[in-house]
Phi, psi and omega in degrees: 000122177265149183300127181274129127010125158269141182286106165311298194292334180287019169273188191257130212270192200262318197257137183239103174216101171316179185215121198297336180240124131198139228176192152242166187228181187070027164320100181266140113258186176240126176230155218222109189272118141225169258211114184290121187095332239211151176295183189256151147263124199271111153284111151296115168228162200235108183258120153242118175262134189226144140258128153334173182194089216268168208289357191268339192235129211289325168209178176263162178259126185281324183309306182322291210271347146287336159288351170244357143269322168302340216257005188234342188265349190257015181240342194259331199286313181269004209233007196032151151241136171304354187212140160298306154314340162283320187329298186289346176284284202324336186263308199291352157290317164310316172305294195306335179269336187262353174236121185288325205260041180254136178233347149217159162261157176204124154282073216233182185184144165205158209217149150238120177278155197236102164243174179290122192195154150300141166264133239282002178242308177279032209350057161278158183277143182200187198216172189197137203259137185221147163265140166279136170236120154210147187192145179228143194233142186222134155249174155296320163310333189157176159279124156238138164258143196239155189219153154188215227146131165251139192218136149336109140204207184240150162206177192222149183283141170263351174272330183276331174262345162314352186252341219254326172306319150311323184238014156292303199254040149270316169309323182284322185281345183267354181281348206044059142282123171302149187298318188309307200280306183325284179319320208273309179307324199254013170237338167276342188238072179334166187258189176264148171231210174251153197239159167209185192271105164282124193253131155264155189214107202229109168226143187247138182227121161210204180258114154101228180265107182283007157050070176211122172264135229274317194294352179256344151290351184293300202293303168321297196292342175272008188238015198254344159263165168349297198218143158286131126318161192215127184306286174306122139199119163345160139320289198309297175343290191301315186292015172260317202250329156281335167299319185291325171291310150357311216239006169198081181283158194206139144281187199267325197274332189275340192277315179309327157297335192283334154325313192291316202265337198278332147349282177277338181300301209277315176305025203291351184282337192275152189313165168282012185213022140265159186241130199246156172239115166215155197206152207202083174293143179221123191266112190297167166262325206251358192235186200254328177260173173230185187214177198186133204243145137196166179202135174239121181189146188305174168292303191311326169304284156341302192299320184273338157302305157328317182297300147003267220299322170284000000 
């Protein structure tokens, strides 16, 4: 006759201080996007599952809650899902039902997606690396699902080419150059400033399926910096993608507004109490430092700023 295993963790802890997180992180699985027409896209993606812990009880069951993200990421894998955020709203209800003394689950995952795209002079074909961000959170009130991307671009100090623009058109007036001719040059041929490599960062949170499509949050934050980037490029490529940043030089502060407005122009369907996060990294060239934006704010919120400016 075998002996029964005493549960530890349903014992009473030595400190009775409930706990906000607790769970695993690093999860790897494969889960499989799929695409109307199209083959499915396989993801690696990397999963952290969290549970509550209320002060009475000494541990979570970690076995529980790996069985039931294998038994929800190996049902999504062979059975594909259409949204990444679903997966993780799907598992974090199953954690919130398999654990009685849990009151949230949290869920998050992140993938690097691989797409496709032309490059903007030669139009050859090419591909670009994007991270998928998704996660959900589950109560007795509901599910929230969070959807976003971090993506890759260029931007130019807009102060460093105002001095390099200043002693352009200084150069002209000691050249005899007319004012006329001046103005006219220097408005077709941005001057230079220091550029640098930019990470954007754009995610929507809401109740249930925020009905947010990942490839038009991709396209706001990559298009919210200077310039897009391109794994392929030509000469004609690189001199396209160096004028067009020139020519819509941005701080770290203009990209995240440029987030903001891209938002609200696209998004019109979403509730006022979802919350969008955006954030804007800068690898500086000329400092030592780096530099950095971010605003975390409701819709309603957003909307009415926005409106402000019209």
């Amino acid at each position: 006759m075998s002996q029964q295993l005493p549960d530890v963790q349903a014992s009473s802890p030595d400190v009775t201080v409930g706990l906000s997180q607790v769970g695993v992180t690093g999860v790897e699985k494969l889960v499989k996007l799929a695409r109307n027409g199209k083959r499915p896209i396989i993801l690696t993606a990397e999963f952290d599952v969290f549970v509550d812990l209320p002060a009475w009880r000494k541990g979570a069951d970690m076995s529980r809650n790996m069985e039931v993200i294998d038994e929800i990421l190996e049902s999504a894998t062979r059975e594909e899902a259409y949204r990444p955020e679903e997966v993780c709203g799907d598992a974090a209800g199953r954690l919130l039902e398999k654990h009685e003394y849990t009151t949230r689950a949290e869920v998050s995952m992140e993938a690097t997606l691989m797409r496709r795209e032309r490059t903007p002079a030669t139009d050859r074909e090419t591909q670009h690396t994007v991270d998928i961000i998704a996660a959900a959170t589950a109560t007795d009130e509901g599910t929230r699902e969070e959807i976003g991307a971090r993506v890759d671009g260029l931007t130019v100090c807009p102060c460093s080419q105002g001095m390099s623009t200043a002693r352009a058109k200084q150069t002209l007036e000691d050249l005899g150059v007319d004012e006329e001719t001046i103005t006219a040059f220097l408005d077709e041929v941005p001057q230079p400033g220091h550029s640098q490599r930019g990470h954007a960062t754009l995610t929507i949170e809401a109740d249930g399926d925020p009905e947010v499509e990942l490839d038009t949050v991709i396209d706001i934050a990559r298009d919210a910096m200077s310039a897009r980037i391109y794994n392929l490029a030509k000469r004609p490529d690189e001199d396209a993608m160096t004028y067009r940043s020139h020519a819509d030089a941005k701080f770290v502060e203009d990209c995240v507004r440029s987030m903001a407005e891209g938002v609200v122009d696209t998004f019109e369907h979403l509730p006022d109490d979802a919350v969008v996060t955006m954030s804007q990294s800068n690898d500086e060239s000329i400092h030592q430092h780096n530099a950095h934006a971010e605003r975390v704010v409701d819709m309603e919120t957003l909307r009415a700023e926005i409106a402000r400016e019209d």
